Coordinates of C-alpha atoms and ligand atoms in Angstrom, one line a residue:
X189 CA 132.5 102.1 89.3
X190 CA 132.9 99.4 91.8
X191 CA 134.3 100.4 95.1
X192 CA 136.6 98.1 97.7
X193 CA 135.1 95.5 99.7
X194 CA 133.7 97.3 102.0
X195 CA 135.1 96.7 105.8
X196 CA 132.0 95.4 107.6
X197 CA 132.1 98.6 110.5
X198 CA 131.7 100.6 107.2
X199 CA 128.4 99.6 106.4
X200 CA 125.9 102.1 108.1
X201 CA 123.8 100.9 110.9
X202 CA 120.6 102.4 110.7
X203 CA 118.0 100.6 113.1
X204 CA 114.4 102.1 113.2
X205 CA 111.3 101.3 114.8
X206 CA 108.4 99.6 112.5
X207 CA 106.8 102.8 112.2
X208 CA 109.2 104.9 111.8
X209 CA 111.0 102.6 108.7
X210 CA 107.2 102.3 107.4
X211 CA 106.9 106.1 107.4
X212 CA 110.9 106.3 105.5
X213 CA 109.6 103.5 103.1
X214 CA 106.1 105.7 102.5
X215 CA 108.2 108.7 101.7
X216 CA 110.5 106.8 99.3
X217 CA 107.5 105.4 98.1
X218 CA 105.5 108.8 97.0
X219 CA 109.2 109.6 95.0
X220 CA 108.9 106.1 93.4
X221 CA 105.4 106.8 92.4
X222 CA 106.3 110.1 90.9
X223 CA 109.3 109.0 88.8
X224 CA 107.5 106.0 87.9
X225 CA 105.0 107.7 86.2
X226 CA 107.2 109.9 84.1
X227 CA 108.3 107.2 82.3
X228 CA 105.4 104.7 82.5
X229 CA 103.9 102.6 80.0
X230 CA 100.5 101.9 79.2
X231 CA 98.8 98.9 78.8
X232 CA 95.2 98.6 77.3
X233 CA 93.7 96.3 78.9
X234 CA 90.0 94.2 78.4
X235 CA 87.4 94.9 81.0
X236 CA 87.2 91.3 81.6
X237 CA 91.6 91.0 82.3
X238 CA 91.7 94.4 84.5
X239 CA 91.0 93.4 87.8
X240 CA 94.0 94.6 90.0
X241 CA 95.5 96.5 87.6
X242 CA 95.9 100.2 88.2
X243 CA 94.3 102.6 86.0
X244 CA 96.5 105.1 84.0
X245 CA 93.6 107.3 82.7
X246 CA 90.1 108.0 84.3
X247 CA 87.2 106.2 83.6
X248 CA 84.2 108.8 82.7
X249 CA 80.4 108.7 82.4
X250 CA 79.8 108.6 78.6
X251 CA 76.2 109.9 79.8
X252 CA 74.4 111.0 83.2
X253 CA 74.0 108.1 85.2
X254 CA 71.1 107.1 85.5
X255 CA 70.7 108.2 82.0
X256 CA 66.7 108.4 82.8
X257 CA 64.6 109.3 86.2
X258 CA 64.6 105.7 87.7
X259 CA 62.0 103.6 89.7
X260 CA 63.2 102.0 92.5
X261 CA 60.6 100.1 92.9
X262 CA 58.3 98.3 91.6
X263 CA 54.6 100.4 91.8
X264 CA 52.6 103.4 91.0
X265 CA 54.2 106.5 89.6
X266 CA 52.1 109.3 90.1
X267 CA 52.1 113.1 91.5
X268 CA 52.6 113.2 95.1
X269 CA 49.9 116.1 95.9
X270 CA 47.4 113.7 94.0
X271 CA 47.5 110.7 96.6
X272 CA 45.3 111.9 99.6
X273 CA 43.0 112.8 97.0
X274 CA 41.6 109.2 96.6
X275 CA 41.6 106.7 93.7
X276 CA 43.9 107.4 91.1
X277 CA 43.3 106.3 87.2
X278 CA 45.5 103.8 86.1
X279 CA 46.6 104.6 82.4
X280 CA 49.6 102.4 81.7
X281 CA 52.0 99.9 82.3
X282 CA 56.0 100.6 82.3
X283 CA 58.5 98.1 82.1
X284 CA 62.3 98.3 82.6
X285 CA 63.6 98.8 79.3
X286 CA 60.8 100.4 77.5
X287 CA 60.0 103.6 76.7
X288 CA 57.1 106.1 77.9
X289 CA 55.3 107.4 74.6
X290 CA 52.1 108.6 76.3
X291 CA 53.1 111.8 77.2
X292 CA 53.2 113.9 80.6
X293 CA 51.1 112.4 83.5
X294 CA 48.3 114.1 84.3
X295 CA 46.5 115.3 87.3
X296 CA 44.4 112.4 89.0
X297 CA 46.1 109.3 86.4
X298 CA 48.8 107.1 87.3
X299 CA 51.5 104.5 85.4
X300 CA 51.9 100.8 87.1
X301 CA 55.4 100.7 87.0
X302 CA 58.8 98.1 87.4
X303 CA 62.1 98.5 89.0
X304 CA 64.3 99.8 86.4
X305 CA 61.7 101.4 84.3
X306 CA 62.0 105.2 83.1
X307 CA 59.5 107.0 85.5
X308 CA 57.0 109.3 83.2
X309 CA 57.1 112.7 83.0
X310 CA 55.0 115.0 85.4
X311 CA 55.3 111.8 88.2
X312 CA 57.1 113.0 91.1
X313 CA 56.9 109.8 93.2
X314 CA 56.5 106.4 92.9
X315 CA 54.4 104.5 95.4
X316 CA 55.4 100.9 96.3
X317 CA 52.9 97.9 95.7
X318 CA 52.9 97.1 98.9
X319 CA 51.2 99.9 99.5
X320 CA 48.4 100.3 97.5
X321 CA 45.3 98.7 96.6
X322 CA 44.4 98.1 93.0
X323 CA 41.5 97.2 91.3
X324 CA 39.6 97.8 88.0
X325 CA 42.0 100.5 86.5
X326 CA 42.5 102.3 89.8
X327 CA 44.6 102.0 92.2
X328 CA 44.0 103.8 96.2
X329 CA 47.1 104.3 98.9
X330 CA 46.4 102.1 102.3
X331 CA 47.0 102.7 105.6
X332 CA 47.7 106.1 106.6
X333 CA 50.9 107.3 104.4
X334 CA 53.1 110.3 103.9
X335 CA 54.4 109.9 100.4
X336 CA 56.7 113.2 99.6
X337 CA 58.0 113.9 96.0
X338 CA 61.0 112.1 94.8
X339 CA 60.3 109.0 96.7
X340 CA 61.7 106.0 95.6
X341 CA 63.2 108.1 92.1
X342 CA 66.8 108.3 91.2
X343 CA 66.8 111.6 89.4
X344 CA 68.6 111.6 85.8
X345 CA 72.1 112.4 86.5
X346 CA 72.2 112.3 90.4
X347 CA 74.8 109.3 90.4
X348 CA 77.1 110.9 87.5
X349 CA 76.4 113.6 85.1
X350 CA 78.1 113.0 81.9
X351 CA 81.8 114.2 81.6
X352 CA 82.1 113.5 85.3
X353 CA 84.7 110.9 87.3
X354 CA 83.4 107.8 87.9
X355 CA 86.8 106.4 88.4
X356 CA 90.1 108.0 89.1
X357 CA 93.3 107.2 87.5
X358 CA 95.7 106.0 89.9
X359 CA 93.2 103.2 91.1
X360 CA 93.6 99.8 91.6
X361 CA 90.2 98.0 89.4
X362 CA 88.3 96.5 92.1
X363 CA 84.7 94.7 91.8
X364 CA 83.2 97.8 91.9
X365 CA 85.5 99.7 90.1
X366 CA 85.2 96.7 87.3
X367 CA 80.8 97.4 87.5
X368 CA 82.0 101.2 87.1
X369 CA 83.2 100.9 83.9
X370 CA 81.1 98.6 81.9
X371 CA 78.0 100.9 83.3
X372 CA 80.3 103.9 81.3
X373 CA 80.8 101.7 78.2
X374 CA 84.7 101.2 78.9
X375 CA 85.0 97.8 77.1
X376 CA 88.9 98.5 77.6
X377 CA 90.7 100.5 80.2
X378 CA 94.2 102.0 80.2
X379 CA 96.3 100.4 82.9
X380 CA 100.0 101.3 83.9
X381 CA 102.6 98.8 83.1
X382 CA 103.1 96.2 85.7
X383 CA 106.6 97.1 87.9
X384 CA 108.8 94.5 87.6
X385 CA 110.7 93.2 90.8
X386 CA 114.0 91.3 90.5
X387 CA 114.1 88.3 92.7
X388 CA 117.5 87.5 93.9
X389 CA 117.6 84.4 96.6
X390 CA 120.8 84.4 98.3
X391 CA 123.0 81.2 100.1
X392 CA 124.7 78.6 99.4
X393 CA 122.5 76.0 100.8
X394 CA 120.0 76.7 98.3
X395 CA 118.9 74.2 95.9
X396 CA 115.8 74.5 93.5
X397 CA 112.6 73.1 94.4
X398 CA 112.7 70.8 91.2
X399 CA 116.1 69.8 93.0
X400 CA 116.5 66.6 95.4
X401 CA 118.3 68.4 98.0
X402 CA 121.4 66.7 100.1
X403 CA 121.0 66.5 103.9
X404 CA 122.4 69.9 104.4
X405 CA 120.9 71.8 101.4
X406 CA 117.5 73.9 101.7
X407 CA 114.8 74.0 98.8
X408 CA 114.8 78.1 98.2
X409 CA 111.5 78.7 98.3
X410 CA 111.5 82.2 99.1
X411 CA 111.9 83.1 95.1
X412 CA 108.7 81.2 94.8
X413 CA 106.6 83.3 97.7
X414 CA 107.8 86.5 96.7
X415 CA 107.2 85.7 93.1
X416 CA 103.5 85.2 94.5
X417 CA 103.5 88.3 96.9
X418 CA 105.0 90.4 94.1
X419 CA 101.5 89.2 91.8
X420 CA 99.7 89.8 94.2
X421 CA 100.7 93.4 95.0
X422 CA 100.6 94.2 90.8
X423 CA 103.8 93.6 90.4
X424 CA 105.7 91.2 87.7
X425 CA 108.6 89.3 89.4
X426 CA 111.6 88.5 87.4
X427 CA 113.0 85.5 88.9
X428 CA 117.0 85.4 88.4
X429 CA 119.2 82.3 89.5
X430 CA 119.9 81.7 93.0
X431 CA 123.4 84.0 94.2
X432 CA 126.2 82.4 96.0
X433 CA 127.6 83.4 99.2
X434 CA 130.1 85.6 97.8
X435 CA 130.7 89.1 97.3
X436 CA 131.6 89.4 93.7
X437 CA 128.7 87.1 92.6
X438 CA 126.7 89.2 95.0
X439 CA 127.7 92.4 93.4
X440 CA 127.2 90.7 89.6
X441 CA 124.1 89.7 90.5
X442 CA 122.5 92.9 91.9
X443 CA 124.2 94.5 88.5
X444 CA 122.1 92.5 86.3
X445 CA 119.4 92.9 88.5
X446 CA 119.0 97.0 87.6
X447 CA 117.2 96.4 84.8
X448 CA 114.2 95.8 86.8
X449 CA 112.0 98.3 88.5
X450 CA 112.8 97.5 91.8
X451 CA 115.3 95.1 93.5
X452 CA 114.8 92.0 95.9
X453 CA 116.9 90.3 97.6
X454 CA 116.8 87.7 100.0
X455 CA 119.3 86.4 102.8
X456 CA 122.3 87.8 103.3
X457 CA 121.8 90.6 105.4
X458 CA 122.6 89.2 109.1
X459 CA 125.6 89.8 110.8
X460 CA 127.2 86.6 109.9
X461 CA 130.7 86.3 107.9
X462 CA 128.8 85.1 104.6
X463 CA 126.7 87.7 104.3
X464 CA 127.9 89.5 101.5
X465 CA 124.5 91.9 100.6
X466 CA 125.2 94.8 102.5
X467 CA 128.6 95.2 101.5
X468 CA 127.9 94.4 97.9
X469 CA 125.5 97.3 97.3
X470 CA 127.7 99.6 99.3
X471 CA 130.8 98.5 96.8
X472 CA 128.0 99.8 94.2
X473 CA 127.6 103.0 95.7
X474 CA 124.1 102.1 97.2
X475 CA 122.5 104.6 99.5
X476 CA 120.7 102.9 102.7
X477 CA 117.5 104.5 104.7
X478 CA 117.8 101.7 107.0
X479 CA 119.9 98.7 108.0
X480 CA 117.2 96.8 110.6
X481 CA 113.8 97.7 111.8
X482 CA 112.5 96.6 115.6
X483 CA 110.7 93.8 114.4
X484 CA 110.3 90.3 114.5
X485 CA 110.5 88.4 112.2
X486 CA 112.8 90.3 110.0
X487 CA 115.1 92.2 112.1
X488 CA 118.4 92.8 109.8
X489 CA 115.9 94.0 106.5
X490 CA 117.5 96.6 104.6
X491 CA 116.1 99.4 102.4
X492 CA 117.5 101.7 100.3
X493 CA 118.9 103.1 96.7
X494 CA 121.3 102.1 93.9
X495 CA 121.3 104.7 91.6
X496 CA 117.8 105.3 90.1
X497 CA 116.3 102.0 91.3
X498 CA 115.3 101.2 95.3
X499 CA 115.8 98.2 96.5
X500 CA 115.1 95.8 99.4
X501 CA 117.3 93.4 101.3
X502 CA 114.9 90.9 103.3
X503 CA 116.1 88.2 105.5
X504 CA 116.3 85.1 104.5
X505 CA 114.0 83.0 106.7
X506 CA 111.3 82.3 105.1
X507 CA 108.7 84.4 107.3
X508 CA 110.7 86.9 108.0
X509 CA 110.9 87.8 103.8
X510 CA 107.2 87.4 104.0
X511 CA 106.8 89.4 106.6
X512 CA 108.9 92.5 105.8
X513 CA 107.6 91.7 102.4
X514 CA 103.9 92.8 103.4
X515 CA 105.4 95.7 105.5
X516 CA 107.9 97.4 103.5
X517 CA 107.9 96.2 100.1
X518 CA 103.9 96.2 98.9
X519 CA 103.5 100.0 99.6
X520 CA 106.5 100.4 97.3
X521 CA 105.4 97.8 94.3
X522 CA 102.3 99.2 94.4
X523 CA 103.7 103.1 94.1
X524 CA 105.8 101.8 91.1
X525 CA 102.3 100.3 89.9
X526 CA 101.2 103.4 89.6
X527 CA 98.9 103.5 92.2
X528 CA 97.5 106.0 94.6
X529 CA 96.6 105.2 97.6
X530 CA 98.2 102.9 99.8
X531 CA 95.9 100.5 100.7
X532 CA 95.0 99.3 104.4
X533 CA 96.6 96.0 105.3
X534 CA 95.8 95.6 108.9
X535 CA 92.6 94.9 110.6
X536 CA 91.4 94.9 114.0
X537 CA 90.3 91.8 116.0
X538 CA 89.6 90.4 119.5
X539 CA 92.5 88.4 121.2
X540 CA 91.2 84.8 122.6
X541 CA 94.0 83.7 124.0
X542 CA 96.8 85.9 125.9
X543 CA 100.1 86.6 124.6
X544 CA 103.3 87.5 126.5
X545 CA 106.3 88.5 124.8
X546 CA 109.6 90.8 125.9
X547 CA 108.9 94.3 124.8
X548 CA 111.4 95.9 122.7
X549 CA 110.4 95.0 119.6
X550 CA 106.6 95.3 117.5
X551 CA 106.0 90.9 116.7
X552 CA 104.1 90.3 113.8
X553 CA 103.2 86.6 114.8
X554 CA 101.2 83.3 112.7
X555 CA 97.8 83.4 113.4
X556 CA 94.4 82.1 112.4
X557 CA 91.7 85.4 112.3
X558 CA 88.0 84.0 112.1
X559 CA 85.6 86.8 111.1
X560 CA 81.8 86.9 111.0
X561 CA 79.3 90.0 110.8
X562 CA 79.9 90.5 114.2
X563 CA 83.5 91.0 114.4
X564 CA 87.1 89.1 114.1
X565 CA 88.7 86.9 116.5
X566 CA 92.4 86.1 116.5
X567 CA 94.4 83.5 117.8
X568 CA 98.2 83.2 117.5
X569 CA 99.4 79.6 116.2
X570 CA 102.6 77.8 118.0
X571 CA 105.9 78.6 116.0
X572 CA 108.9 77.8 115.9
X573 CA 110.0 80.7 114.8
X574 CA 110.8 82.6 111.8
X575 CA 111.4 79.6 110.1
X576 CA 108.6 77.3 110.6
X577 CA 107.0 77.5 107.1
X578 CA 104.4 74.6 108.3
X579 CA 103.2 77.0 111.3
X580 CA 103.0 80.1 108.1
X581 CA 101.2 77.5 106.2
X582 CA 98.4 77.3 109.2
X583 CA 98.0 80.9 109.6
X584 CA 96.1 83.5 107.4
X585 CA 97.5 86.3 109.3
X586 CA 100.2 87.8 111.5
X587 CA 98.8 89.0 114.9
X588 CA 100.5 92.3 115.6
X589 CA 102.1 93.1 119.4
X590 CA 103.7 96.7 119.8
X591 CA 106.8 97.5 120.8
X592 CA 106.2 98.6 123.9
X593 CA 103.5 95.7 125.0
X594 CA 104.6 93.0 126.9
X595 CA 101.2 91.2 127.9
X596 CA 98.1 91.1 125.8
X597 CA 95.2 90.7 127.7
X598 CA 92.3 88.2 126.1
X599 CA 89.1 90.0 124.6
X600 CA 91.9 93.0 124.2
X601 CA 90.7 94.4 120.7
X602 CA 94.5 94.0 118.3
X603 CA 95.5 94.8 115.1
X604 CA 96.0 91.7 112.6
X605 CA 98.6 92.1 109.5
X606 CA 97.1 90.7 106.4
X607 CA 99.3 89.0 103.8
Ligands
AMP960 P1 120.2 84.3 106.0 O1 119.2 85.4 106.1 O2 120.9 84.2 104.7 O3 121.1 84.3 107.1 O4 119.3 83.0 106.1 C1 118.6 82.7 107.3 C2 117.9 81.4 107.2 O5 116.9 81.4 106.1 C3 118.8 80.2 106.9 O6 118.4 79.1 107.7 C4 118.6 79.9 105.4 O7 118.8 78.6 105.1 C5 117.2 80.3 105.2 N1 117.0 80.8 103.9 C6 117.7 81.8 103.3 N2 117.3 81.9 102.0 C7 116.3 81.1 101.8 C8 115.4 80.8 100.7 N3 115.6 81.5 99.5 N4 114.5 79.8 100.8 C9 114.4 79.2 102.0 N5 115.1 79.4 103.1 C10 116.1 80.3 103.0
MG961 MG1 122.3 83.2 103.8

């Protein structure tokens, strides 16, 4: 049932610090997650398609892993207590991938074995080439050496015993998560549904980017950025046509829009007389957790619920939806993915150039991170502000200054916002 236009001091104002909104979009997020997975669907997916999906059921070692006591090295296997004895007989060779038929090692003999090979029973160690002298069927350890049982032997079963979890449901297929699996046989993995995410650009100046925009129209391209950030986060956006600056088409337009997963909308949400988003969802009975976070960009981004479905109001300049984007709306995408854990997004780095803002609010600015073995370095790049796409363009991350800082000193160690 659709409510009266809403009288703008009606709307709740709700402004929280970046953490504190973070830690209301987490919580919102875990409830998501939960509800979400009551009524998921599953997808089975080919090893070779699954990376970044989320896994709906575990993936499990068919057998212990290694299936076989494993040489780590190519060598000698042999019994330890047998080395500072002197020469030991050389009785066979072992390749990876072939089988021992000889039977148990015996006191005094030793197998020339590869990397990969199944070490022979009664061996307890296997000494490295490097390490040996070998001549004429025997084979004598150089240099004066220690070799203790077990060395360089991965026992049957000490990565995985069968039955065990190799990978846990709830998990977002990674490389190694991807090697995982195809060691355990999963040729196909069950993965949660992909959320989707309803993409609503608001304004009136919006024109598509297949569109020759007039001198005071703007191509929208924040449909086409969240579209990316949403695939990038698991998600599947759902692209709907641009909304006018009006509350009834507002209002339609977030209607359709519940038959998505989650809701996104862009512009809007400021304080001017055009911005119809608030009031719309509060004509719809929305519920809001917050009207504006201390940040910039992004200041007026609104989170909250309509009905069963959360949804997101982001700001319109194209940065600023980017930005509160990354910060709010990824930890919520990937909950309705299904998945666990939320994933870190910031990384630490040393500042090479000062930066002095006013304090007040936590900045999330352009910059270029450089990163070797030793360490990152970060820069912040010129801006124009939360507009300048071209600056966004230049940067591969958003160098992060907290609320209470007003000066940040160069070689300071900071925290970087990845996108
Ligand atoms: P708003 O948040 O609606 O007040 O918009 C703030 C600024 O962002 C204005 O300059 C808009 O023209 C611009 N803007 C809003 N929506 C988009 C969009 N979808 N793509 C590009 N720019 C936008
Ligand atoms: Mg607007």
């Amino acid at each position: 049932m659709t409510r009266p236009l809403a009288h703008p001091d009606e709307s709740p104002s709700i402004v929280l610090s970046y953490e504190h909104a973070a830690s209301v979009v987490r919580r919102q997020a875990t409830r998501a997650r939960e509800e979400a997975l009551r009524r998921r669907t599953v997808d089975k997916v080919a090893l070779g398609d699954a990376l970044g999906r989320v896994l709906a059921e575990t993936v499990v070692a068919d057998r212990d892993q290694p299936p076989f006591p494993r040489s780590t090295r190519d060598g000698f296997a042999c019994r330890s207590e047998d080395l500072q004895e002197g020469g030991l007989r050389v009785v066979g060779q072992l390749r990876a991938g072939e089988p021992w038929t000889l039977g148990a090692i015996r006191p005094g003999e030793a197998v020339e074995i590869m990397t990969g090979a199944t070490v022979p029973h009664g061996a307890d160690c296997v000494v490295m080439i490097e390490h040996v002298s070998a001549s004429d069927g025997w084979v004598n350890l150089t240099g004066a050496r220690e070799i203790a049982a077990g060395e360089n032997i991965v026992p049957a079963g000490a990565e995985a015993r069968a039955g065990d979890v190799v990978v846990p449901a709830g998990q977002r297929v990674g490389i190694a998560e991807i090697a995982a699996a195809a060691a355990c046989g999963a040729a196909h993995m069950a993965a949660f549904g992909r959320p989707r995410a309803a993409i609503l650009a608001t304004g009136d100046e919006l024109v598509d980017v297949a569109e020759k925009p007039l001198a005071h129209q703007i191509r929208n391209s924040n449909s086409y950025s969240l579209a990316a950030q949403v695939r990038a986060a698991g998600g599947e956006p759902v692209a709907f046509p641009v909304v006018r600056d009006d509350p009834d088409a507002t209002e339609k337009a977030i209607r359709e829009a519940q038959s998505c997963d989650l809701i996104l909308l862009t512009g809007g949400v400021s304080m001017g007389k055009y911005d119809f988003v608030e009031q719309a969802l509060l004509r719809l009975g929305a519920e809001f957790y917050f009207t504006g976070a201390r940040i910039q960009p992004g200041k007026p981004v609104v989170f909250g619920r309509l009905e069963n479905l959360h949804f997101f109001g982001l700001p319109g300049n194209p940065i600023s939806t980017m930005v509160t984007f990354a910060l709010f709306a990824v930890p919520m995408l990937r909950a309705l993915g299904g998945e666990s854990e939320d994933r870190p997004r910031f990384t630490m780095a040393r500042l090479e150039e000062e930066v002095r803002v006013k304090a007040g609010l936590t900045r999330f600015l352009p910059a270029t991170v450089e990163s070797s073995f030793r360490g990152a370095h970060v820069k912040r790049i010129a801006w124009q502000g939360s507009g300048d796409l071209a600056a966004a363009a230049k940067a591969n991350g958003f160098l992060v200054v907290p609320e209470t800082s007003e000066h940040l000193a160069v070689g300071e160690i900071v925290t970087v916002l990845e996108i």
